Short mmCIF file of C-alpha atoms and ligand atoms in Angstrom, two decimals:
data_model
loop_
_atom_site.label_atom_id
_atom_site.label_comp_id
_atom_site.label_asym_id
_atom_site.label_seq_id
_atom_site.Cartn_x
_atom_site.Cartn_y
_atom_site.Cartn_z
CA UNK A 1 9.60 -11.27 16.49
CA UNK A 2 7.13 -13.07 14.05
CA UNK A 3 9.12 -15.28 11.43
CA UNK A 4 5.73 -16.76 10.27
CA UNK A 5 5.31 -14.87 6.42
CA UNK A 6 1.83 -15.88 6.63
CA UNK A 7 1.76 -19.02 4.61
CA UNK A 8 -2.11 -19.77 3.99
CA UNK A 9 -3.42 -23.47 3.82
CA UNK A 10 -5.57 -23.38 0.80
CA UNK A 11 -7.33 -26.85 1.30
CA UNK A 12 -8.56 -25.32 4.78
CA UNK A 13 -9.82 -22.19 2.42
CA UNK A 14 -11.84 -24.11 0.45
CA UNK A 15 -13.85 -26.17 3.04
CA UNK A 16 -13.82 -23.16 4.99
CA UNK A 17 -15.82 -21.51 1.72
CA UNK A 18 -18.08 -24.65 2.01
CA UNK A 19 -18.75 -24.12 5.41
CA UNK A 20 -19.58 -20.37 4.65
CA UNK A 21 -21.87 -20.88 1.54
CA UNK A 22 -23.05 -24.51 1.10
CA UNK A 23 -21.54 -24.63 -2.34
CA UNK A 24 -18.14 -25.21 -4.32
CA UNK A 25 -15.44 -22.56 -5.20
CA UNK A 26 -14.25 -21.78 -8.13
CA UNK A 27 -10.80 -20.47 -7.74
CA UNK A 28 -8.24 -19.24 -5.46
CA UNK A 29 -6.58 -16.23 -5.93
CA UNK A 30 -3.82 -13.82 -3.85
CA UNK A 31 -2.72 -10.30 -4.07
CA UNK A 32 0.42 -8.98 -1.54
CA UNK A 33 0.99 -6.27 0.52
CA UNK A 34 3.46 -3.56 0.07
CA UNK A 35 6.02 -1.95 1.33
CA UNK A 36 7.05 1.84 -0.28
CA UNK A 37 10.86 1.78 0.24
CA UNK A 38 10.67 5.83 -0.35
CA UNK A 39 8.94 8.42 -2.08
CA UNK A 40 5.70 8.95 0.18
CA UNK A 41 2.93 11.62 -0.70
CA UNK A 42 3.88 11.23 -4.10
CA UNK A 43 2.02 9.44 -5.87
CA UNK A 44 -1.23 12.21 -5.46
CA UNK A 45 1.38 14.89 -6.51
CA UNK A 46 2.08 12.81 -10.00
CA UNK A 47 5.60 12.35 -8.33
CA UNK A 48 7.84 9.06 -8.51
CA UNK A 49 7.76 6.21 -5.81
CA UNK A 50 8.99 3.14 -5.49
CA UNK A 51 7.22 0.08 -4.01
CA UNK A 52 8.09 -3.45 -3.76
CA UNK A 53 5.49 -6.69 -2.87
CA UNK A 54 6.07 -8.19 0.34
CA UNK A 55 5.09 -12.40 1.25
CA UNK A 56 2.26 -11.04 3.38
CA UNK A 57 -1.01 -11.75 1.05
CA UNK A 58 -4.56 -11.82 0.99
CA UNK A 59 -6.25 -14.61 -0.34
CA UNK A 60 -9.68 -14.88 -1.82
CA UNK A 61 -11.93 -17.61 -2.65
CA UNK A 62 -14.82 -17.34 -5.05
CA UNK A 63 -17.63 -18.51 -7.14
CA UNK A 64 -19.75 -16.76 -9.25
CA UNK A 65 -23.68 -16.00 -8.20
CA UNK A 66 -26.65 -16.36 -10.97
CA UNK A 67 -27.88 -13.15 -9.02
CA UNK A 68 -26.35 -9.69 -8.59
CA UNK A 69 -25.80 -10.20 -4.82
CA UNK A 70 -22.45 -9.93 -3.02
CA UNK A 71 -22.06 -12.23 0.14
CA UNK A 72 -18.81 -12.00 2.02
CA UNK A 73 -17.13 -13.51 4.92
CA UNK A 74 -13.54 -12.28 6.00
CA UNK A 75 -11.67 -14.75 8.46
CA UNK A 76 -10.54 -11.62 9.74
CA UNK A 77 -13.66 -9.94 11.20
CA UNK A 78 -17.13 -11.49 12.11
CA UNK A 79 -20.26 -11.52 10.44
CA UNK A 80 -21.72 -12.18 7.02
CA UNK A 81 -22.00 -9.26 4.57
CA UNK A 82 -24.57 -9.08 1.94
CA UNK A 83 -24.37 -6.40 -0.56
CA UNK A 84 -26.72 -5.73 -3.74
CA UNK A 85 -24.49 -4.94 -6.71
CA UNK A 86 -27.23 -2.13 -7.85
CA UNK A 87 -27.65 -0.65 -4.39
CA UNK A 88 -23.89 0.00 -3.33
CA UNK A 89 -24.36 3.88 -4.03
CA UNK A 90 -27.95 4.06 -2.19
CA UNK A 91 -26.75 3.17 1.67
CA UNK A 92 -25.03 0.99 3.47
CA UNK A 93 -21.92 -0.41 1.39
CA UNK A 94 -21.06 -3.22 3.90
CA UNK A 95 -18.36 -1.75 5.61
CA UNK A 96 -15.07 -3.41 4.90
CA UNK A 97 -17.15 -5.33 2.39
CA UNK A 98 -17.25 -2.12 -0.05
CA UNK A 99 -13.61 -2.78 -0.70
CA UNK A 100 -14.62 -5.84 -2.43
CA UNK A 101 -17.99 -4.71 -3.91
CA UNK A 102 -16.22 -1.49 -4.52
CA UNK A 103 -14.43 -3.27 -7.91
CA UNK A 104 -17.22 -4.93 -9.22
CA UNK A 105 -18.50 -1.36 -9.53
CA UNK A 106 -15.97 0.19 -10.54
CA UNK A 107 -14.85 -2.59 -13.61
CA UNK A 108 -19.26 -2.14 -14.55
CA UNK A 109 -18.59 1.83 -14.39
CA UNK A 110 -14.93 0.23 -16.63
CA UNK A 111 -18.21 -1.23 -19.36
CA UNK A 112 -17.54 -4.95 -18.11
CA UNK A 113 -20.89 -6.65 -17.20
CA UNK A 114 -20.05 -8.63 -13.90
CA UNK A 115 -22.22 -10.28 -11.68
CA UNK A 116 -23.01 -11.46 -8.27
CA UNK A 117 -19.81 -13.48 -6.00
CA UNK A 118 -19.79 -15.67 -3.10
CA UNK A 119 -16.60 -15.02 -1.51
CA UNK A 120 -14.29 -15.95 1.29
CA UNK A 121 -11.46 -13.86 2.27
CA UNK A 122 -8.35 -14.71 4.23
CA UNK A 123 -5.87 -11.45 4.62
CA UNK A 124 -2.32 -12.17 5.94
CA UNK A 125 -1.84 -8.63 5.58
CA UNK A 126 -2.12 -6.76 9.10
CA UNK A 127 -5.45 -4.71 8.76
CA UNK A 128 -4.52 -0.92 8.87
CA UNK A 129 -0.84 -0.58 9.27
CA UNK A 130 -0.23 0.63 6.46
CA UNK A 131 0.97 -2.61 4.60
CA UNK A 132 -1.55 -2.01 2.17
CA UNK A 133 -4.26 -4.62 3.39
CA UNK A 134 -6.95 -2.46 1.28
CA UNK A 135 -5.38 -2.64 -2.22
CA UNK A 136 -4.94 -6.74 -1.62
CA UNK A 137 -8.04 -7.39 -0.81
CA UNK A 138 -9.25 -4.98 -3.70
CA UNK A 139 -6.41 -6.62 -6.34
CA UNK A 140 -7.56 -10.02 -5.44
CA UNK A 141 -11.29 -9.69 -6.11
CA UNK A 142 -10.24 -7.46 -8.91
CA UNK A 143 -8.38 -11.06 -10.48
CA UNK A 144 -10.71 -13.32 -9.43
CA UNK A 145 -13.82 -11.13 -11.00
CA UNK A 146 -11.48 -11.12 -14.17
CA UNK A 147 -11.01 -14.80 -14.41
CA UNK A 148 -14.73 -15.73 -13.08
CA UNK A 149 -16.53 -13.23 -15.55
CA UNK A 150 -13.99 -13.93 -18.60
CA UNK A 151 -13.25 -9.85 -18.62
CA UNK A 152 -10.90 -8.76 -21.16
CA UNK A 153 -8.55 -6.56 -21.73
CA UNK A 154 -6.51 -7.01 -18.37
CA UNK A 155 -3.75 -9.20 -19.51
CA UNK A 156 -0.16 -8.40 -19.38
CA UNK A 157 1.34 -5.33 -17.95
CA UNK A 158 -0.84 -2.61 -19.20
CA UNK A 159 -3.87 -4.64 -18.63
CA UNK A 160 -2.66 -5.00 -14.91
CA UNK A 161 -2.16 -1.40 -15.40
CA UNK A 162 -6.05 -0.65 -15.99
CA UNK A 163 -6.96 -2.91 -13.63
CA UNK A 164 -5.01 -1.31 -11.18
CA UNK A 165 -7.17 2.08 -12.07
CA UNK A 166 -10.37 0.09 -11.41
CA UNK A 167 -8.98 -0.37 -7.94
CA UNK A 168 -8.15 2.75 -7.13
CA UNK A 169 -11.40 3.78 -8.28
CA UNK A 170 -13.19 1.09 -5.87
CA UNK A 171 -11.11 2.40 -2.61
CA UNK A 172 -11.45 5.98 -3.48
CA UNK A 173 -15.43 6.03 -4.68
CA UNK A 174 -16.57 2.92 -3.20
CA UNK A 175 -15.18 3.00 0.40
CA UNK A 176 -14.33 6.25 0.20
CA UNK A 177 -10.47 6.36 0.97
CA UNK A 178 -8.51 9.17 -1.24
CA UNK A 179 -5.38 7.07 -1.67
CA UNK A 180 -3.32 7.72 -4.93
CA UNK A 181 -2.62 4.36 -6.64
CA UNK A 182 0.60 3.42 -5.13
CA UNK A 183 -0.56 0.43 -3.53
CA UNK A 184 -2.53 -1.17 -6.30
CA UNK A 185 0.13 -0.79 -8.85
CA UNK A 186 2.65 -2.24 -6.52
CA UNK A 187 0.02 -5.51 -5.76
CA UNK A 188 -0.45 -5.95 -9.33
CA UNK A 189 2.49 -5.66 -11.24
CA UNK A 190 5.51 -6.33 -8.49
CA UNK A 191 7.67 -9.12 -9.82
CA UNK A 192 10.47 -10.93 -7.12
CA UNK A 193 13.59 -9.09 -5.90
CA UNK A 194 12.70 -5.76 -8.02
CA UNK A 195 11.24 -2.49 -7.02
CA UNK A 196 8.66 -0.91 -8.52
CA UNK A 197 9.26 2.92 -10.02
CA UNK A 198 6.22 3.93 -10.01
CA UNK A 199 5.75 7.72 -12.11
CA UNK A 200 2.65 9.40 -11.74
CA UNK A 201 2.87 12.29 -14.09
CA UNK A 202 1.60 10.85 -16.49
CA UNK A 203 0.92 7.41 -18.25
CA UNK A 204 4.47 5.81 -17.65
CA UNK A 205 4.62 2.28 -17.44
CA UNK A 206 6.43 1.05 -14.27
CA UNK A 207 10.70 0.18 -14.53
CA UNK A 208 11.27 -2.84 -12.50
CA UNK A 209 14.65 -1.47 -10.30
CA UNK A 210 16.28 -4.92 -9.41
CA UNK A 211 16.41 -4.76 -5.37
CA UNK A 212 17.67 -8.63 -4.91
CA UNK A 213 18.24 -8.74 -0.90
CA UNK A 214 18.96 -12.47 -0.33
CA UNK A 215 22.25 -11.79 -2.77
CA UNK A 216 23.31 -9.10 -0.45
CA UNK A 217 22.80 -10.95 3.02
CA UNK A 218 20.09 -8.28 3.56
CA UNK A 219 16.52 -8.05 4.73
CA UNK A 220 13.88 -5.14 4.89
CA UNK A 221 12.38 -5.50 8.33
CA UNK A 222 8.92 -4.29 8.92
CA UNK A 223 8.18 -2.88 11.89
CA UNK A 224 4.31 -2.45 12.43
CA UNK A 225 3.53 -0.29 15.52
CA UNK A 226 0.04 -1.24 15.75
CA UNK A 227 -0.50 2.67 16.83
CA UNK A 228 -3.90 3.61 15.19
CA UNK A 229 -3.78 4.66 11.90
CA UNK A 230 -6.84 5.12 9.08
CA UNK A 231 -6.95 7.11 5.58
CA UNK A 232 -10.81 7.51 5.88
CA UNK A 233 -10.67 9.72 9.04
CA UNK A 234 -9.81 12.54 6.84
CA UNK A 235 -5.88 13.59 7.89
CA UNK A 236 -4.91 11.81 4.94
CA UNK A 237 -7.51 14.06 2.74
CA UNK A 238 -6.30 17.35 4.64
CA UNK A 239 -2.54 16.79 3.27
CA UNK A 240 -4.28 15.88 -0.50
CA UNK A 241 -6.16 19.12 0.31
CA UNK A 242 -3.17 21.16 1.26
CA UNK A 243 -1.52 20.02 -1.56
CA UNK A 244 -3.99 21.11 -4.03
CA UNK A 245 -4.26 24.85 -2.24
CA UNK A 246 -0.53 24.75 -3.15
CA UNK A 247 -0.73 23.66 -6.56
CA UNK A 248 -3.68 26.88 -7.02
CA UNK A 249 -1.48 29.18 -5.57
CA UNK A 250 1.39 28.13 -7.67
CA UNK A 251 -0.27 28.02 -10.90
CA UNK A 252 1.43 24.70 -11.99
CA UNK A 253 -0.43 21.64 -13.47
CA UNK A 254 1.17 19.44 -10.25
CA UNK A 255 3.93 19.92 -7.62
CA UNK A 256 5.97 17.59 -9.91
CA UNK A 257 6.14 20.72 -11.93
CA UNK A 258 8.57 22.28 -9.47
CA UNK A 259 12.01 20.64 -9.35
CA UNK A 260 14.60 21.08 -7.23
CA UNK A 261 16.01 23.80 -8.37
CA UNK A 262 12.37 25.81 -8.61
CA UNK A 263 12.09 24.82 -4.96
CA UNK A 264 13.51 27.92 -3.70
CA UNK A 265 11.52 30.44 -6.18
CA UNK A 266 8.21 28.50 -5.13
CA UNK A 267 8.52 28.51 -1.55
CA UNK A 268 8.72 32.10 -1.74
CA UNK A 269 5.51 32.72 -3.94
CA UNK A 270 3.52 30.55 -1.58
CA UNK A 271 1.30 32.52 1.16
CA UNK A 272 1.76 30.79 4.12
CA UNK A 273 4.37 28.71 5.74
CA UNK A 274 2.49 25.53 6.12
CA UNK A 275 2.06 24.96 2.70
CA UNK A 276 5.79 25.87 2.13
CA UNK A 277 6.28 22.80 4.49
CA UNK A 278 4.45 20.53 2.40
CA UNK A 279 5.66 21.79 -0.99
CA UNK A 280 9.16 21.34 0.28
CA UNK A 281 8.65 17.89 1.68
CA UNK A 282 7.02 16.75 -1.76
CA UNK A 283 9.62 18.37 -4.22
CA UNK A 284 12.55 17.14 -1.94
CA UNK A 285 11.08 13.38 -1.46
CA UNK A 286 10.26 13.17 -5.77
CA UNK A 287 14.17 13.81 -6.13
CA UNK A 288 14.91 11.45 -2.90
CA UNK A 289 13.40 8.52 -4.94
CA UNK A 290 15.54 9.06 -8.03
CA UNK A 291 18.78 9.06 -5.80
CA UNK A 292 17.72 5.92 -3.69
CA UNK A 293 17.36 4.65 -7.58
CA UNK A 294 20.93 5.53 -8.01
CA UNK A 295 21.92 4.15 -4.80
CA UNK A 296 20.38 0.85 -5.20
CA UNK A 297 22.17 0.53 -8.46
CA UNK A 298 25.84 1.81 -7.47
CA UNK A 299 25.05 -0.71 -3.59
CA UNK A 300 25.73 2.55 -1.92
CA UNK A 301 23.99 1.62 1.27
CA UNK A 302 25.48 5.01 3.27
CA UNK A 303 23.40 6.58 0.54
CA UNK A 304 20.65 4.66 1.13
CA UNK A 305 20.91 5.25 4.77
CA UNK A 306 21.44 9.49 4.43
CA UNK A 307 18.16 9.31 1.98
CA UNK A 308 15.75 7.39 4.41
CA UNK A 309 16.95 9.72 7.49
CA UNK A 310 16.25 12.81 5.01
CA UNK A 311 12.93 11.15 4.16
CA UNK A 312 12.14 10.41 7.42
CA UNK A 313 12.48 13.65 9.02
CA UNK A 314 11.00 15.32 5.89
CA UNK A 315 7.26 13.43 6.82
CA UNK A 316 8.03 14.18 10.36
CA UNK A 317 8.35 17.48 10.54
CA UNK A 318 7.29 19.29 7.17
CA UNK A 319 4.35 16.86 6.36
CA UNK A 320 3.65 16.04 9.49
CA UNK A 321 2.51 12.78 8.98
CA UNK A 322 4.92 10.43 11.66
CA UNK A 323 4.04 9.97 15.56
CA UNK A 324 5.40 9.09 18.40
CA UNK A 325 5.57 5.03 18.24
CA UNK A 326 6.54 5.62 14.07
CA UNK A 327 9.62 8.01 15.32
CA UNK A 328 10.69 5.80 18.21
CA UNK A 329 10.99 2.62 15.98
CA UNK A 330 13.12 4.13 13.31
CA UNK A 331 15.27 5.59 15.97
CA UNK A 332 15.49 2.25 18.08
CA UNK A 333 16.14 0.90 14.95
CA UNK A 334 18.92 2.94 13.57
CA UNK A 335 20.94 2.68 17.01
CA UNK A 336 20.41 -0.98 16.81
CA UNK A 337 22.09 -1.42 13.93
CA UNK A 338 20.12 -1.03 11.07
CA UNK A 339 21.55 0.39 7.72
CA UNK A 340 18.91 2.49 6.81
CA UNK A 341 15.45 3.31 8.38
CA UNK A 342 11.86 5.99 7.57
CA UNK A 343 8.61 5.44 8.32
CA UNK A 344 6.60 3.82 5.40
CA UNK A 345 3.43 4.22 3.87
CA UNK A 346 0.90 7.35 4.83
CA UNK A 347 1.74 7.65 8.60
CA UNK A 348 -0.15 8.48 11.28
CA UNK A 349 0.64 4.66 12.47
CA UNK A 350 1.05 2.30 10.84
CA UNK A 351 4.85 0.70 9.76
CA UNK A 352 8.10 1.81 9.50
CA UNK A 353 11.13 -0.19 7.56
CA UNK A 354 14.28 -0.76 8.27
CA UNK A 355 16.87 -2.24 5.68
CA UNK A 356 19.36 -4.48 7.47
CA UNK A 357 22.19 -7.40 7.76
CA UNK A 358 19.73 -10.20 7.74
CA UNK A 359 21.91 -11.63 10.40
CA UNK A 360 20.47 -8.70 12.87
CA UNK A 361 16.83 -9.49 12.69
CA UNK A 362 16.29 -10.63 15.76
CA UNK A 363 18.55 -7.70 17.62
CA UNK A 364 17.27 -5.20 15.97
CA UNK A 365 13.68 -7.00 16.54
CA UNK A 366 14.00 -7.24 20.56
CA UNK A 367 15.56 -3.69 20.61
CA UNK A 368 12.32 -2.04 19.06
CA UNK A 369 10.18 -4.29 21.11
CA UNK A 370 11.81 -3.76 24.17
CA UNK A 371 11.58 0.34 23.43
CA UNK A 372 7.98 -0.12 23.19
CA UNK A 373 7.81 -1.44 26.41
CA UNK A 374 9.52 1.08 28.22
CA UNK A 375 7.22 4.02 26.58
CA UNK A 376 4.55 1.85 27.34
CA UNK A 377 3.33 1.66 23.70
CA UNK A 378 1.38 -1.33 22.26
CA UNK A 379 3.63 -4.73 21.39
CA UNK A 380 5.34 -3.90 17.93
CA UNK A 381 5.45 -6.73 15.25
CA UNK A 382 8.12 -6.89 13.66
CA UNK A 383 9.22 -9.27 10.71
CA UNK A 384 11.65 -9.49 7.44
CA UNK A 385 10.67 -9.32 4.31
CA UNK A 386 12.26 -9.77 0.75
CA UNK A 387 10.72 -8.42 -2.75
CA UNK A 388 8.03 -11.02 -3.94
CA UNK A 389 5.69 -11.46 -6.90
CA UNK A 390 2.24 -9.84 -7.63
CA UNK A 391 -1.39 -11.09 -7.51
CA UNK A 392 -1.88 -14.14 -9.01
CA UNK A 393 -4.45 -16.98 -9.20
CA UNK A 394 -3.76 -20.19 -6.61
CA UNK A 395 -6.10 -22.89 -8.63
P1 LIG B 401 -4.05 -0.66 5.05
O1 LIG B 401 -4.39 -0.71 3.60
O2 LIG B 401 -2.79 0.08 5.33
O3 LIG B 401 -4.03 -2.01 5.70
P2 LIG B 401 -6.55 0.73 5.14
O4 LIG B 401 -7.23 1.53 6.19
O5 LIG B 401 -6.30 1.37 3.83
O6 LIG B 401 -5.19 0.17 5.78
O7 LIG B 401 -7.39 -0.59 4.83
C1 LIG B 401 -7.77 -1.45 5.87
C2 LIG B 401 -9.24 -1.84 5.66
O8 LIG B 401 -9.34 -2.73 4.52
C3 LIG B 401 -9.80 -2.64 6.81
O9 LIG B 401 -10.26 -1.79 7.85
C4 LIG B 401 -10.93 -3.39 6.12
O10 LIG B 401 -12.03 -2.53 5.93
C5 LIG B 401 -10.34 -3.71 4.76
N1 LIG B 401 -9.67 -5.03 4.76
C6 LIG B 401 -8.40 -5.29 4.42
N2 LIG B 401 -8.11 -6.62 4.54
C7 LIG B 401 -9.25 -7.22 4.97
C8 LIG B 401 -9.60 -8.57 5.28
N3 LIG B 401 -8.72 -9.57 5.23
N4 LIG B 401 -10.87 -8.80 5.70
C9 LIG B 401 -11.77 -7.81 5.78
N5 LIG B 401 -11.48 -6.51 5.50
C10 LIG B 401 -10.25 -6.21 5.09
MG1 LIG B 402 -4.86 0.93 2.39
#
């Protein structure tokens, strides 16, 4: 089990940015990762969901350029990157650098003049398992261009709110993953022991849904199976895809158009039974996130519990979105002890959470790590979390 909640030495940042550039910084700033307690898929299908910030965070360290030129260094993966602000579109966007470079376009295309950045980035968020590494790396450039160009109109909620949008616009434009805006809105506007629910039909602004853990003895333990997983490689897209055939055939506006009690009626007017497979697990996960709502408010953890194993087997076997490793770790966990486990974020890898007596993390831990072993899957990682604040600047 890792206990470490990736606790980042700033002073090292900053000579490490001196190292990299030869120069000074000019801030520090962080953005967290998420965890989506339940409602997955949603968010694309202006459904509900409801996110909370977790103490894994990427940090970045910056200083404005006189130029329009982007360099980059991650302490995460090798080489320099050096992107021209007013050739992102034309070729090469830098790989993971377009992330980054992605906002900068995306608050110009906003009518904010930015300009060039040297910047340093330190991600405590495991890359691409599904903890949302993208949208804190995105949310933390996003502040840090804020503070270091003196953009306005970004304070507050609803200015988090917009520059939440720019975000999304960066990841889905820039580097070219169709995610829905979950994970930015969570990074940006999370505040401690709440979760975020998150309606996207609509303009809504987010209700903070107090979630305080530590009062209840009780931890949300992430367990990352390190089994591949990546939005870009088109599965993700296919699901938006199938989704939208759906919608067509259905003549609504979005499938948060058809309740529960349409479900029936719809299912039958659909053509073929795939798409009744992913209509079904949509509509049934929208009114799964109200009732874990209600469940967090009454404390009814055996309603928490029923709700994630509906959830769970909803994106395993009508969206099809789970695997092997993602199944085996919920299960492990669940006979283990824990109160409630589903897989979490948009599958195919990634991390599944489990909400449990804090006093079990390290069963519960060596059980799914042990299960691994026998399958012969990769090492899990597993470690607790609580609900923590959004991005922020450092210094
Ligand atoms: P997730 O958001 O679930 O972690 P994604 O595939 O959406 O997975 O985003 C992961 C990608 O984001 C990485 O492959 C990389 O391109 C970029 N990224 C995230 N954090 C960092 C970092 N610290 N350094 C460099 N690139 C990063
Ligand atoms: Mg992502």
């Amino acid at each position: 089990m890792t206990n470490e909640v990736g606790r980042t030495d700033t002073n090292g940042l900053v000579r490490a940015f001196r190292d990299a550039f030869g120069r000074e910084p000019e801030g520090v700033w962080s953005a967290p990762g998420r965890v989506n307690l339940i409602g997955e898929h949603t968010d694309y299908n202006h459904g509900l969901c409801l996110p909370m910030a977790i103490p894994r965070r990427t940090h970045v360290i910056a200083s404005a350029r006189e130029d329009r030129v982007v360099r980059l260094v991650s302490r995460q993966l090798p080489g320099e990157r050096t992107v021209a602000l007013d050739r992102l579109l034309d070729g090469d966007r830098g790989g993971w650098a377009a992330y980054a470079v992605g906002v900068l376009w995306a608050l110009e295309q906003a009518g904010h003049r930015v300009g060039g950045l040297d910047v340093l980035v330190d991600g405590r968020v495991p890359l691409g398992a599904g903890l949302s590494s993208s949208a804190a790396l995105e949310c933390a450039v996003a502040l840090a261009a804020v503070d270091l160009f003196a953009l306005r109109g970004f304070d507050g909620d609803e200015g988090r709110r917009a520059l939440a949008r720019v975000c999304v616009r960066a990841e889905n434009e820039v580097a070219g993953a169709p995610t829905g805006g979950m994970d930015q809105t969570a990074s940006l506007l999370a505040r401690p022991d709440t979760v975020l629910l998150l309606d996207f039909d609509g303009d809504h602004a987010p209700r903070h849904v107090p979630f305080d853990l530590d009062a209840h003895d009780l931890s949300v333990l992430v367990l990352n199976t390190r089994a591949q997983h990546s939005l870009d490689d088109g599965r993700y897209g296919n699901r938006r895809e199938e989704c939208a055939r759906a919608v067509d055939e259905l003549g609504v506006a979005s499938l948060r158009d058809v309740g529960p009690a349409q479900l029936d009626e719809a299912l039958r007017r659909l053509s073929d039974d795939l798409l009744r497979r992913r209509v079904r697990h949509v509509v049934t996960e929208v009114d799964r996130v109200t009732r874990t709502v209600e469940a967090l408010q009454l404390d009814d953890l055996a309603a928490l519990s029923g709700l994630f194993e509906e959830s769970h087997a909803s994106l395993r076997d009508d969206f099809e979105v789970s695997c092997a490793e993602l199944d085996l770790a919920v299960e492990t966990a669940r006979a283990a002890g824990a109160l409630a486990a589903r897989m979490t974020g948009g599958g195919f890898g990634g991390s599944a959470i489990a909400v449990i007596r804090t006093v079990d993390t390290d069963v519960i831990s060596a059980a799914v790590e042990q299960a691994f072993a026998d399958r012969g899957f990769r090492e899990p990682e597993c470690f607790p979390v609580t609900a923590t604040g959004a991005a922020s600047r450092e210094r």
